[in-house]
Every structure is written in structure tokens, then in C-alpha cells.
mmCIF file of C-alpha atoms in Angstrom:
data_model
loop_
_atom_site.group_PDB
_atom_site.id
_atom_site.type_symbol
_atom_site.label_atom_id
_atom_site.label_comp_id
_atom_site.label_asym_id
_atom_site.label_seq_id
_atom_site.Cartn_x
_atom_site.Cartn_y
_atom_site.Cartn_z
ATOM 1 C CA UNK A 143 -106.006 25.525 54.950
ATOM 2 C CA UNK A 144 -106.554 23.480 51.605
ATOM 3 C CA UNK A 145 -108.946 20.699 51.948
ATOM 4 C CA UNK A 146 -107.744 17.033 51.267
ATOM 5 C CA UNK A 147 -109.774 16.729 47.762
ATOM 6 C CA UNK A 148 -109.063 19.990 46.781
ATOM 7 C CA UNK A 149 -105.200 19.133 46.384
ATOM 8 C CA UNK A 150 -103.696 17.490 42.862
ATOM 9 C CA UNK A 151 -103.555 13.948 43.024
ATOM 10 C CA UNK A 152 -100.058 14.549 43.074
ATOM 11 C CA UNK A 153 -100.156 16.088 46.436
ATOM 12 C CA UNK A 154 -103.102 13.756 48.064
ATOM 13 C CA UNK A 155 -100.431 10.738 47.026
ATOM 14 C CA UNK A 156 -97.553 13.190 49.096
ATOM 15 C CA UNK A 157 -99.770 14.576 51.687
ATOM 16 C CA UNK A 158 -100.629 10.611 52.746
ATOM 17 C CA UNK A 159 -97.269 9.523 52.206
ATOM 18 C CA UNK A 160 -95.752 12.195 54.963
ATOM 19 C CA UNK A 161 -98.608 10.977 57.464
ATOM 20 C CA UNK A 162 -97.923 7.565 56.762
ATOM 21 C CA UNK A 163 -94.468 8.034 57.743
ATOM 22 C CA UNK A 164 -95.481 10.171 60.710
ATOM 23 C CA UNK A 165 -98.379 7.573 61.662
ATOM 24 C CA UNK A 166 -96.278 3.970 60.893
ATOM 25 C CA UNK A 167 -99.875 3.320 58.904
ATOM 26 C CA UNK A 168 -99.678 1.940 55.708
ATOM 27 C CA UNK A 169 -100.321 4.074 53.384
ATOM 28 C CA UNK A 170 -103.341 2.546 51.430
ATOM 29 C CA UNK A 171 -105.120 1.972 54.998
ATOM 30 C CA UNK A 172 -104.820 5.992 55.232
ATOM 31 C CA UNK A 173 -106.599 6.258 51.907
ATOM 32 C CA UNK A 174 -109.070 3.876 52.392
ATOM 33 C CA UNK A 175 -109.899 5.766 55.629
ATOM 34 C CA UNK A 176 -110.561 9.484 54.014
ATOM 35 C CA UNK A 177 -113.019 7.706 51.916
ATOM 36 C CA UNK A 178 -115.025 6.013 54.792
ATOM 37 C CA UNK A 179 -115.346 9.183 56.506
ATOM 38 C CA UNK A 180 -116.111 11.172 53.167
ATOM 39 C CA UNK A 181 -118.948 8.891 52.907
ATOM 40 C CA UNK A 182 -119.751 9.221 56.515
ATOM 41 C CA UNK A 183 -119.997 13.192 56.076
ATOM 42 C CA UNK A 184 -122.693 12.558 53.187
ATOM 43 C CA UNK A 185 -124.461 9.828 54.876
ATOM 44 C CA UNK A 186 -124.768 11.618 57.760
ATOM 45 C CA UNK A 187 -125.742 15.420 56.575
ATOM 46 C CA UNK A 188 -128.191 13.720 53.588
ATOM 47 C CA UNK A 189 -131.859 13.578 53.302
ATOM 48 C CA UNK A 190 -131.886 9.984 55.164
ATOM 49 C CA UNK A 191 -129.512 10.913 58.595
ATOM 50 C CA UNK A 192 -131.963 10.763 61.466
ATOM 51 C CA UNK A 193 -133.348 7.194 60.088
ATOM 52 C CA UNK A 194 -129.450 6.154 60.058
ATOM 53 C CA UNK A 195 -127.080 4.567 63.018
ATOM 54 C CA UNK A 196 -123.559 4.012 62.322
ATOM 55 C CA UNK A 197 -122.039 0.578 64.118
ATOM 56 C CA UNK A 198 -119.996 -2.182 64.381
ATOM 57 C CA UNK A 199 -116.339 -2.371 64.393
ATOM 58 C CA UNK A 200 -115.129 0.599 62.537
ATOM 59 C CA UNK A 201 -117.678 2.767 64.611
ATOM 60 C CA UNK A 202 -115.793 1.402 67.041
ATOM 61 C CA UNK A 203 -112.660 2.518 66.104
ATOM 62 C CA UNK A 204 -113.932 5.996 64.537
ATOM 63 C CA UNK A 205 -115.855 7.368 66.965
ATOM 64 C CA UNK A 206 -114.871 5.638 70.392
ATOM 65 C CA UNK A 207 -111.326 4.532 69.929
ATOM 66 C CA UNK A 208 -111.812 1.518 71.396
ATOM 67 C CA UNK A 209 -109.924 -0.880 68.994
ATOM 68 C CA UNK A 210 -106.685 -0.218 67.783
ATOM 69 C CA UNK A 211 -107.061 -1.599 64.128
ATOM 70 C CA UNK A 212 -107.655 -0.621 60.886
ATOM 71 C CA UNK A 213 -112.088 -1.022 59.890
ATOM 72 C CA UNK A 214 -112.452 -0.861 56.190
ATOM 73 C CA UNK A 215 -116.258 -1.474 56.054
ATOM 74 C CA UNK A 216 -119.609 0.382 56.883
ATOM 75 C CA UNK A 217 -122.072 -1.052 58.916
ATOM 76 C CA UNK A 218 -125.410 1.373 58.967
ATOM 77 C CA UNK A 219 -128.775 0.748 60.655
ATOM 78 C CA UNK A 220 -132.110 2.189 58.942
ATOM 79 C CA UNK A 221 -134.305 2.498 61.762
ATOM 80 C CA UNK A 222 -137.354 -0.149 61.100
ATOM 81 C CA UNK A 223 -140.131 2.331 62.274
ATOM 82 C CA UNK A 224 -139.058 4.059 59.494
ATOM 83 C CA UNK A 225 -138.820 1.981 56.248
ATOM 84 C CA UNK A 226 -141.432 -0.290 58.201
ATOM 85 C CA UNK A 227 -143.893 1.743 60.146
ATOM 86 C CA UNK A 228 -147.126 -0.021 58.782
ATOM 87 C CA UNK A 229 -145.980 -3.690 59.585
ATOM 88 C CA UNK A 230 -145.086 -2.394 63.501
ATOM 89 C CA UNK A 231 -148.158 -0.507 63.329
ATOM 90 C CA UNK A 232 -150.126 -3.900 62.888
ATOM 91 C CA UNK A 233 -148.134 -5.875 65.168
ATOM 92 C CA UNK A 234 -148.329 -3.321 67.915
ATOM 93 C CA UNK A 235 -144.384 -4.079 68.542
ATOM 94 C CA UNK A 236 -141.192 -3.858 66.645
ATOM 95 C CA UNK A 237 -140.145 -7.484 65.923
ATOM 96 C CA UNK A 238 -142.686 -10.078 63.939
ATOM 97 C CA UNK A 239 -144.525 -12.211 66.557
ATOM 98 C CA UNK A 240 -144.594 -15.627 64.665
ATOM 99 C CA UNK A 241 -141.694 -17.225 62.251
ATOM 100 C CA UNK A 242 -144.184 -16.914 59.045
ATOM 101 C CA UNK A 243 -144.376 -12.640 60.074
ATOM 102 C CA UNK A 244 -141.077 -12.545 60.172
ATOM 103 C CA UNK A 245 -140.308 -14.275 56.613
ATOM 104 C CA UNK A 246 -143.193 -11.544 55.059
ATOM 105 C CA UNK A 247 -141.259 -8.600 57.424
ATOM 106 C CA UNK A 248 -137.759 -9.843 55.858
ATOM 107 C CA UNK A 249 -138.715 -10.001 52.531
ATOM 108 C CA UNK A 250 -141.109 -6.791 52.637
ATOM 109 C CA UNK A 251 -138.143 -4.764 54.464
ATOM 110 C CA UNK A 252 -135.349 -5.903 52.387
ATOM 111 C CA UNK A 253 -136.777 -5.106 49.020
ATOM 112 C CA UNK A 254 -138.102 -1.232 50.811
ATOM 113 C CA UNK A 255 -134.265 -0.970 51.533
ATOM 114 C CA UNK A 256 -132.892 -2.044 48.443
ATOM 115 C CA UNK A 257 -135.748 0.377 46.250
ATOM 116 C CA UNK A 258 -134.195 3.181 48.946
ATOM 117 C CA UNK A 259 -130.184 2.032 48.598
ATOM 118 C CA UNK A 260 -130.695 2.252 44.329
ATOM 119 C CA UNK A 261 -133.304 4.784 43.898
ATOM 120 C CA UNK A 262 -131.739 7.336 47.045
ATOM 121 C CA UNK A 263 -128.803 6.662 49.104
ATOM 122 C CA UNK A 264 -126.415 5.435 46.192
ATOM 123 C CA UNK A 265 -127.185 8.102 43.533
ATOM 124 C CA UNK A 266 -126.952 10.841 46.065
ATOM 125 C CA UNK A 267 -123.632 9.304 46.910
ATOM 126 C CA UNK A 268 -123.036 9.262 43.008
ATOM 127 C CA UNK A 269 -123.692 13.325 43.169
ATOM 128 C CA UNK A 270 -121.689 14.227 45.853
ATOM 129 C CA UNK A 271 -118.617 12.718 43.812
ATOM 130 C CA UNK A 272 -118.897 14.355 40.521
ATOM 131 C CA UNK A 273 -119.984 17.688 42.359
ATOM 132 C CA UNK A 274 -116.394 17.260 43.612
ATOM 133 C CA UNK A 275 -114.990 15.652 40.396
ATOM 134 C CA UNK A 276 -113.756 12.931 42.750
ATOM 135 C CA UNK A 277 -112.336 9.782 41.173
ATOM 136 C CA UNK A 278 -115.031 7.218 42.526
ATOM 137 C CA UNK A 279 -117.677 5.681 41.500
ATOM 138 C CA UNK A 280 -120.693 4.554 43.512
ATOM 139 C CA UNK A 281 -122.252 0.765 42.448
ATOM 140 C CA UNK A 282 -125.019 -0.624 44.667
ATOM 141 C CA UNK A 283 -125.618 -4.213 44.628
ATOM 142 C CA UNK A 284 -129.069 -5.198 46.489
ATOM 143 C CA UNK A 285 -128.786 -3.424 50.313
ATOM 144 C CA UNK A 286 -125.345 -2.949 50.168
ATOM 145 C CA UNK A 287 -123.174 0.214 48.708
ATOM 146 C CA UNK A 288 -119.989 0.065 46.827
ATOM 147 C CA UNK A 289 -117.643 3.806 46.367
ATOM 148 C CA UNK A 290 -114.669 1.869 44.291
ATOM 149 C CA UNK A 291 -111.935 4.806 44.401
ATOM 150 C CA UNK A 292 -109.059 4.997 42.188
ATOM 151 C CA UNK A 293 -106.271 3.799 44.769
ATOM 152 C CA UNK A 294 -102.976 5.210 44.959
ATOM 153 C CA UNK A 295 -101.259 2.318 46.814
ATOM 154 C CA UNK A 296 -102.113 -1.638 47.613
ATOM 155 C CA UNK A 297 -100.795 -3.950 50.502
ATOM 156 C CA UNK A 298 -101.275 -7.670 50.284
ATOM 157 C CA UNK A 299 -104.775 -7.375 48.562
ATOM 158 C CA UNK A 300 -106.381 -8.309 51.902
ATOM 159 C CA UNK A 301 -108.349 -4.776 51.735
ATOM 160 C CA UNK A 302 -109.909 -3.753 48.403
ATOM 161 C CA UNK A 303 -109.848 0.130 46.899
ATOM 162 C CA UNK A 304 -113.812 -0.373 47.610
ATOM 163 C CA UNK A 305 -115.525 1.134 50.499
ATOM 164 C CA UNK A 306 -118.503 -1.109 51.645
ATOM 165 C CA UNK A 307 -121.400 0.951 52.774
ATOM 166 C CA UNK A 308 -123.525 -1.883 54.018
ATOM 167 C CA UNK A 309 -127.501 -1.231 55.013
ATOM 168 C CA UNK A 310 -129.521 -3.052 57.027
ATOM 169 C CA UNK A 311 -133.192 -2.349 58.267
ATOM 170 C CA UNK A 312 -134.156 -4.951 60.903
ATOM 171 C CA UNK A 313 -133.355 -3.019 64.021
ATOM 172 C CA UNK A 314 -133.623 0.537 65.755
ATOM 173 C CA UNK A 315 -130.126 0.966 66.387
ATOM 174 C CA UNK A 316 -130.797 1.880 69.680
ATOM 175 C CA UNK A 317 -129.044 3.020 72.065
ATOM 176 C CA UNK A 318 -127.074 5.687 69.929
ATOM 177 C CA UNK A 319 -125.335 8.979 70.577
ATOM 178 C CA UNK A 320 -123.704 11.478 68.235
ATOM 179 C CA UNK A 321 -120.328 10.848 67.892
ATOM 180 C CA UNK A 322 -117.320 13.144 65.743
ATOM 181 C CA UNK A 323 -115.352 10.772 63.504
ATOM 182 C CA UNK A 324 -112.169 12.459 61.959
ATOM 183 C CA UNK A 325 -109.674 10.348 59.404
ATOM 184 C CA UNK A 326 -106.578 8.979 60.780
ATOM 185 C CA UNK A 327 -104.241 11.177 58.657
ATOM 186 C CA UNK A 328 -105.455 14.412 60.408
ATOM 187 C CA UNK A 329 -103.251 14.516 63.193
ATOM 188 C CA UNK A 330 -100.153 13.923 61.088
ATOM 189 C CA UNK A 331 -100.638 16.788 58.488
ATOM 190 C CA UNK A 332 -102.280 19.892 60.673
ATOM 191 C CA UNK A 333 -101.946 21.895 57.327
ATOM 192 C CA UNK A 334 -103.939 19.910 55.645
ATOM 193 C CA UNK A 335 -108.424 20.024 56.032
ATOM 194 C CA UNK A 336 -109.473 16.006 55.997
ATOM 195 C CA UNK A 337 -113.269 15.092 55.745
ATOM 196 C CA UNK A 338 -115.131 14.715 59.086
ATOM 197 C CA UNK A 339 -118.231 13.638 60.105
ATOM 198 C CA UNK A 340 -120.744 13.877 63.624
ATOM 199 C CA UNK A 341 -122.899 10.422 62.531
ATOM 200 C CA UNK A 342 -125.292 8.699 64.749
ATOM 201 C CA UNK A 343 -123.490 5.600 66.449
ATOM 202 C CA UNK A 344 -124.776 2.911 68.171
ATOM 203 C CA UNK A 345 -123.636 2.433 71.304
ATOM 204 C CA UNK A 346 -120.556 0.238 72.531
ATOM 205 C CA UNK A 347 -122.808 -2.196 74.663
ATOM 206 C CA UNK A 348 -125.261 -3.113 72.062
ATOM 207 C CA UNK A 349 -122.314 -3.521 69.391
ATOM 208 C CA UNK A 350 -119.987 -5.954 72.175
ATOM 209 C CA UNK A 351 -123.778 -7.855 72.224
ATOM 210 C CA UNK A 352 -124.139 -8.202 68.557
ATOM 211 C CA UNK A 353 -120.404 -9.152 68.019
ATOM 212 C CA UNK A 354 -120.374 -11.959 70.856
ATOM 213 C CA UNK A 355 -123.468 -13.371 69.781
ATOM 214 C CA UNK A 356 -121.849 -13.285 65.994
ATOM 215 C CA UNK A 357 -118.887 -15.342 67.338
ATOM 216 C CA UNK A 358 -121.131 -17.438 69.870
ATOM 217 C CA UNK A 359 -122.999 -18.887 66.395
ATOM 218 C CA UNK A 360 -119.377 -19.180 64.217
ATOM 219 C CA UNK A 361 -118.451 -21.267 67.697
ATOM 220 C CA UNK A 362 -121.372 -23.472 67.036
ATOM 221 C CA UNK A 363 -121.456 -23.753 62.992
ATOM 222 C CA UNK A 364 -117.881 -23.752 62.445
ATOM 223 C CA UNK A 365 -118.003 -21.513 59.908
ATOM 224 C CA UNK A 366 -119.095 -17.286 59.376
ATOM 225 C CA UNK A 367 -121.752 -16.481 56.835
ATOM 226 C CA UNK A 368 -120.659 -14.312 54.417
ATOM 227 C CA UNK A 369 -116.743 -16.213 54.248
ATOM 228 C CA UNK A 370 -113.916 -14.582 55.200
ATOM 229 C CA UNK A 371 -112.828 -11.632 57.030
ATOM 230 C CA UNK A 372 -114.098 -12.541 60.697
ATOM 231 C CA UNK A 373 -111.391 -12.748 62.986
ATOM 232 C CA UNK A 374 -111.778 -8.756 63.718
ATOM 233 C CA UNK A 375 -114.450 -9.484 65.831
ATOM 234 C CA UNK A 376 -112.678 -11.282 68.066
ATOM 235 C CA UNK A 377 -109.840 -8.773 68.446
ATOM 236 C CA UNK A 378 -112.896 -6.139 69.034
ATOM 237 C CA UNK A 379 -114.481 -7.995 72.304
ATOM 238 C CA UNK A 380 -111.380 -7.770 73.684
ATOM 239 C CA UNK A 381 -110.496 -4.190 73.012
ATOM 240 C CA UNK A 382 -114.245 -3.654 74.730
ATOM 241 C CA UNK A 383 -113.355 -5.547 77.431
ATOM 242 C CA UNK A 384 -110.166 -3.357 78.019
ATOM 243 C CA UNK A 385 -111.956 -0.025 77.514
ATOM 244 C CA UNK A 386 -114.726 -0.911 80.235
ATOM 245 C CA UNK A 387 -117.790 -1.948 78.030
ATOM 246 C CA UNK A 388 -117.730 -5.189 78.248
ATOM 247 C CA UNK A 389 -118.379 -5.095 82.269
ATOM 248 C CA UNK A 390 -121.834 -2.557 81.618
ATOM 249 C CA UNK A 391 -122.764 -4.164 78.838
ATOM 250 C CA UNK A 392 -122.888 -7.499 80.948
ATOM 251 C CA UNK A 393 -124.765 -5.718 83.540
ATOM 252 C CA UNK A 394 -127.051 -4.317 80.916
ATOM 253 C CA UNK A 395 -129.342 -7.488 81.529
ATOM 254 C CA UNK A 396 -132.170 -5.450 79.324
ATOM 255 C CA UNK A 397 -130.179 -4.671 76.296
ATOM 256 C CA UNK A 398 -128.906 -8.028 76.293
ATOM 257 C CA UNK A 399 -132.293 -9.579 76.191
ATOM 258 C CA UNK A 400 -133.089 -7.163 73.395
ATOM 259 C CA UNK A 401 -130.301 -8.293 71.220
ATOM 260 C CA UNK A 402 -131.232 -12.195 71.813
ATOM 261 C CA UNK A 403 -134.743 -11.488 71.075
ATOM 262 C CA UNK A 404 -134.104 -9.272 68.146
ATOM 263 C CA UNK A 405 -131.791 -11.639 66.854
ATOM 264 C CA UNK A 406 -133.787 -15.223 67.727
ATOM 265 C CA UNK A 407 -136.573 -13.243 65.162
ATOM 266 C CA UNK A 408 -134.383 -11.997 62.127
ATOM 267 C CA UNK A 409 -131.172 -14.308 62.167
ATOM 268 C CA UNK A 410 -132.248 -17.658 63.593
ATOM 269 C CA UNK A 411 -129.521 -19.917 63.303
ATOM 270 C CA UNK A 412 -129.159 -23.804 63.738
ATOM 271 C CA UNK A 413 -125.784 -26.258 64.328
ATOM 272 C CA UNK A 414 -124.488 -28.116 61.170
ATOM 273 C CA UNK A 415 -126.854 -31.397 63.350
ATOM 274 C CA UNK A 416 -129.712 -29.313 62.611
ATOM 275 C CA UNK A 417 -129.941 -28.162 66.362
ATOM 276 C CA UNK A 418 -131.589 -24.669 66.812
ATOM 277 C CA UNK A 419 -128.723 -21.943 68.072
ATOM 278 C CA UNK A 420 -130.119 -20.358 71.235
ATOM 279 C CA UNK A 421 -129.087 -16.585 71.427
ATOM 280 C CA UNK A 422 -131.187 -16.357 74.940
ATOM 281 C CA UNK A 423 -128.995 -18.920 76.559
ATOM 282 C CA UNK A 424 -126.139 -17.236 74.967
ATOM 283 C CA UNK A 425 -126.524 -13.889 77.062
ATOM 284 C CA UNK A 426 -127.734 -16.078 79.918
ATOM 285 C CA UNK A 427 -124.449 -17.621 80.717
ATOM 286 C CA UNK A 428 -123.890 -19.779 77.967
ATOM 287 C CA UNK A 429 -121.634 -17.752 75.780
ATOM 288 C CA UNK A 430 -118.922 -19.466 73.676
ATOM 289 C CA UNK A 431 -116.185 -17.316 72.284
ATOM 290 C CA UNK A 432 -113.232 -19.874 71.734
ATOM 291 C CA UNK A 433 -114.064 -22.207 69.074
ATOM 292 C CA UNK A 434 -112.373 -25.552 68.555
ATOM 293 C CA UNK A 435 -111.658 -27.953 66.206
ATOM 294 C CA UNK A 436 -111.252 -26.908 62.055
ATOM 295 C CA UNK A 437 -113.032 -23.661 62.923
ATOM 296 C CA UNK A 438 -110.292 -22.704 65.360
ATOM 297 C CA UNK A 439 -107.886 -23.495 62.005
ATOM 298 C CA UNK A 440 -109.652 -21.531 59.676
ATOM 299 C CA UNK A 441 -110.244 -18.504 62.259
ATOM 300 C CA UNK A 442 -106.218 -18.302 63.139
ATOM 301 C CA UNK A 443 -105.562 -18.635 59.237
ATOM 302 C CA UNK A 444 -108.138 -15.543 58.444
ATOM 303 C CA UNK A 445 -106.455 -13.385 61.570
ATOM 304 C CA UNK A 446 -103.332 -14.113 60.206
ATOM 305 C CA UNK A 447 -104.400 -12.222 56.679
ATOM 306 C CA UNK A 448 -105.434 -9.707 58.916
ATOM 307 C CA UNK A 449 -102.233 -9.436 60.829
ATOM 308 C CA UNK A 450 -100.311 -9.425 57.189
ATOM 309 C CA UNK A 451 -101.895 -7.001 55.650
ATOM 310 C CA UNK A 452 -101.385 -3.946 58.732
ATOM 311 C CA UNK A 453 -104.832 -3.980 60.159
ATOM 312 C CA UNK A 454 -103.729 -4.001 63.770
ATOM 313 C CA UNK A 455 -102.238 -0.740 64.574
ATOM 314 C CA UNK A 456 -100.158 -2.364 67.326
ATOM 315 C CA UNK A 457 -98.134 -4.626 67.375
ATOM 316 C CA UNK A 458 -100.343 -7.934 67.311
ATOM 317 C CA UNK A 459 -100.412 -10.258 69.979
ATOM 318 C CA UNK A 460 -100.177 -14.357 68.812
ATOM 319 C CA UNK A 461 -103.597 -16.018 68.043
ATOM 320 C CA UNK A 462 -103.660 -18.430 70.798
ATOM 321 C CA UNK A 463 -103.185 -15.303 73.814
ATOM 322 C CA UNK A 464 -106.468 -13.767 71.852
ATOM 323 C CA UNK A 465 -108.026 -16.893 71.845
ATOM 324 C CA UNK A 466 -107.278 -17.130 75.418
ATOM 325 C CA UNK A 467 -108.328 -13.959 76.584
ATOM 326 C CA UNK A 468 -111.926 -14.888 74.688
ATOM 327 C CA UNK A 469 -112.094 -17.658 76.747
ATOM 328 C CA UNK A 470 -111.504 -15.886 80.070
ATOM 329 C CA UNK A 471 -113.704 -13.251 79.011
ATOM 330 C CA UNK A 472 -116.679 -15.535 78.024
ATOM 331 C CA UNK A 473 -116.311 -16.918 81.647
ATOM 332 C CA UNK A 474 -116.652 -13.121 83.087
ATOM 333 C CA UNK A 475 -119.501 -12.272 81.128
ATOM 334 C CA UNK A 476 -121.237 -15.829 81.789
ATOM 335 C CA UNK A 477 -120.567 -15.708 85.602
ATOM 336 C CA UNK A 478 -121.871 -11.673 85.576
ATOM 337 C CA UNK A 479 -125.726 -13.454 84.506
ATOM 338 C CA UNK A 480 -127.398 -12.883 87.818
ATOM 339 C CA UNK A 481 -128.144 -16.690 89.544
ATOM 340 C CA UNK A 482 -125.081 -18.195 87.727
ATOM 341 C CA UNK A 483 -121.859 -17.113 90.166
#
């Protein structure tokens, strides 16, 4: 069976073309997906994998099938006892005790994981691809990766021919299991030997936490740090709510303290007043998932990009059912706090 790579560019452009026909997937989604998992398979059989935990939404679509869209990005967890083990050594605990630790802990961890993302992960990366004469090339910018591939198709220019492998180092990533992640073409061309992977990946529970906290804060600020490209997180609480998550991640009352905590430290966040944002009362019945106002405008106008440019697999429902469904679904988790039904 010849692998993927190992075919002319000619016949990786023909072989993606049949499975997007087979699949009803666009056909540069397809590509962009063999490249996330090639990077995957590297990441994940490398000199770094047992620091590294693969999450957020496109773990959630690669290696549970929870959500039924297209994830173009990367999120990876280096495990802070390991780029960090003299700070926690000091503290006697994982997480800073005072806000001044936690600004030296930031700074001191971020410029550890950038040295590691320039001086390891990305030129390893950068290896791998002219081993296999692959045409990509690997840029790292601070903690974050870049593989920029030559594409051979484009939708509305919504996603970029740029897998973003981004790093961060401020958590353990637990819970985790190993999980196999296999590209979306596969099925469609059994002739055909696509990349595959068996990463780390953090657990559905902790990622529902860290996405509903996310949207709890963009409910509060009106706005999502880092711009656009937001609204898939409110398509993925739903999808965990449908696939049973949502319900033991609310009775998870542990690993929901965790996140707040772990959060309150390294991402403290305050209203556009000035107001502190309170992640604790957030997973104590006080979650917001249906924002209001302009940030309700500019969230429907960035899921409507989404919707454009073939991300959902199915057939998307309008943005005020999802926003609806948020709503009822912050009320569940809110009402599951014990002391609060």
C-alpha cells in the first residue's frame, strides 16, 4: 500500500480529490488535516512525547469524535514539572502561591519554552520534512510552531495552508489517556497509507472546563484575546454536551476546582469596568455562555466565517438555536453545583 507522501504531487492532489468527493469535505480541509496528524506522528514519537498532552478542540475531534467540524490548529501542553521542576520544587505545589510568583513563573516558563520550541521541537520538525523531501517549511515564532505547506487548494481564506502547533507550559495536562488519531481521508481511499498518530490527549472533562471558562470571560469582556476565530468553542460545548461529557465533567466538582484555580493563577482576567473575572464562581454556578449585546454581533459574524468556509461537517444549525442551547446548557451545569438546585 503506497503511503500518502510517497505518491507524486500529482496523485496526492487526485488521491484527496476522490476522498473529497467520497467524504463531501472540501478538499483543502482534507489537506490541511494530513498535515496536523503528520505533525502529530512526530510530536508524539520525538524526544519530547511523555512531557507533551494534546487538547482542545481538534483533540476533540481527532481522537474522541466528539465534534463534527473541521480543527485546523494544535493545542499541546508541556507538562510544568518538566520545563519547571525547580520553581515547584520551591513552592512545594504546582501553581505560584502569590500574584508577584506567578509573574517570575510566567516569564521564567515562557522564555524555557520558547529556548525548547526554537532550539528542539521546531528544528526536529524541520528534519523530519526534508528527510521526506516534503514541501513544508517549519517557522517558530516565540511558543508557537508554524509547518506552512505548499497547498493544493483554498476555500474562502478563512483557514490558512499553515498548521499552528501551539505550546504552552503552565499546566500538567492532566487527566490524559492515549488516544489513535487517523486523517479524515483514510476511510475514503483504503488503498492509500495516511499518517497516524497514538498522542497523549487530555481528557474531554478538563477540555469542556477550559473551553466554558474561555467563553464565560469573552461573556464578560466582550471580546476574545487573540481576535478572531472563537465561535468553535461554542459549537464544541455543545457537541460535549451531546456526547455525555458535559454531565461528568459537571459532576467532576475536583477537576473543576482545578481548572478555576489553575486558571485564577496564570490567566487572571478583569471586565472592561476593571472588575476582577471570577473563574471559582464560574464553576460554582455562575457560568455565562450566551453573551449579549455587540459581543453577541461580533460572535454570530465570526461563526458565520466559520460556517462559510466548510468547517462544520454537518449541516450547521442557525446561530441563535446554538446560542440557545448555550444558554440551556449553562443552566444544567450551574444547577448540577451541589447547594444550588
Amino acid at each position: 500500500m503506497p503511503e500518502f507522501f510517497a505518491l507524486s504531487r500529482e496523485d496526492q492532489r487526485e488521491a484527496l480529490l476522490v476522498a473529497a468527493e467520497r467524504s463531501g469535505r472540501p478538499l483543502h480541509l482534507l489537506e490541511k488535516d494530513v498535515w496536523v496528524v503528520w505533525a502529530l506522528r512526530h510530536l508524539f514519537t520525538g524526544a519530547h512525547s511523555q512531557h507533551l498532552v494534546f487538547k482542545g478542540g481538534t483533540s476533540l475531534s481527532k481522537a474522541y469524535g466528539v465534534i463534527r467540524r473541521f480543527s485546523e490548529d494544535v493545542d499541546l501542553t508541556y507538562d510544568i514539572r518538566a520545563i519547571a521542576p525547580d520553581l515547584i520544587e520551591k513552592a512545594d505545589t504546582p501553581w505560584p502561591t502569590s500574584r508577584s510568583q506567578e509573574k517570575k513563573w510566567s516569564k521564567t516558563i515562557r522564555q524555557r519554552l520558547a529556548d525548547l520550541v526554537s532550539r528542539s521541537l521546531a528544528p526536529e520538525l524541520a528534519a523530519a520534512l526534508a528527510e521526506q523531501g516534503l514541501p513544508a517549511k517549519v517557522r517558530a515564532e516565540g511558543e508557537q510552531v508554524f509547518l506552512d505547506y505548499e497547498a493544493f487548494g483554498q476555500g474562502t481564506g478563512y483557514v490558512q495552508p499553515s498548521v499552528l502547533l501551539e505550546f504552552g507550559a503552565r499546566s500538567t495536562g492532566e487527566p490524559h489517556e492515549p488516544r489513535a488519531v487517523a486523517c479524515d481521508a483514510a476511510p475514503h481511499l483504503a488503498g492509500v497509507s495516511f499518517p497516524s498518530a497514538t498522542p497523549q490527549v487530555m481528557r474531554p472533562e478538563r477540555t469542556f472546563w477550559e473551553k466554558a471558562t474561555a467563553i464565560h470571560v469573552f461573556c464578560a469582556q466582550g471580546s476574545f484575546r487573540g481576535g478572531a476565530r472563537f465561535a468553535r468553542h461554542w459549537h464544541d460545548v455543545t457537541r460535549l454536551d451531546a456526547g455525555g461529557f458535559v454531565d461528568s465533567a459537571a459532576k467532576d466538582r475536583a477537576l473543576a476546582h482545578a481548572v478555576a484555580e489553575q486558571k485564577s493563577i496564570f490567566f487572571a482576567e478583569s471586565t472592561p469596568d476593571g472588575a476582577p473575572i471570577d473563574y471559582r464562581a464560574a464553576v460554582t454556578g455562575a457560568l455565562d455562555l450566551a453573551p449579549s449585546g455587540d459581543a453577541r454581533k461580533t460572535l454570530a459574524e465570526d461563526y458565520q466565517r466559520m460556517v462559510d468556509d466548510g468547517l462544520l461537517l454537518d449541516d450547521a444549525e442557525p446561530f441563535d438555536a446554538l446560542l440557545q442551547r448555550c444558554h440551556a446548557l449553562a443552566l444544567k451545569v450551574n444547577a448540577a453545583v451541589p447547594g444550588t438546585a
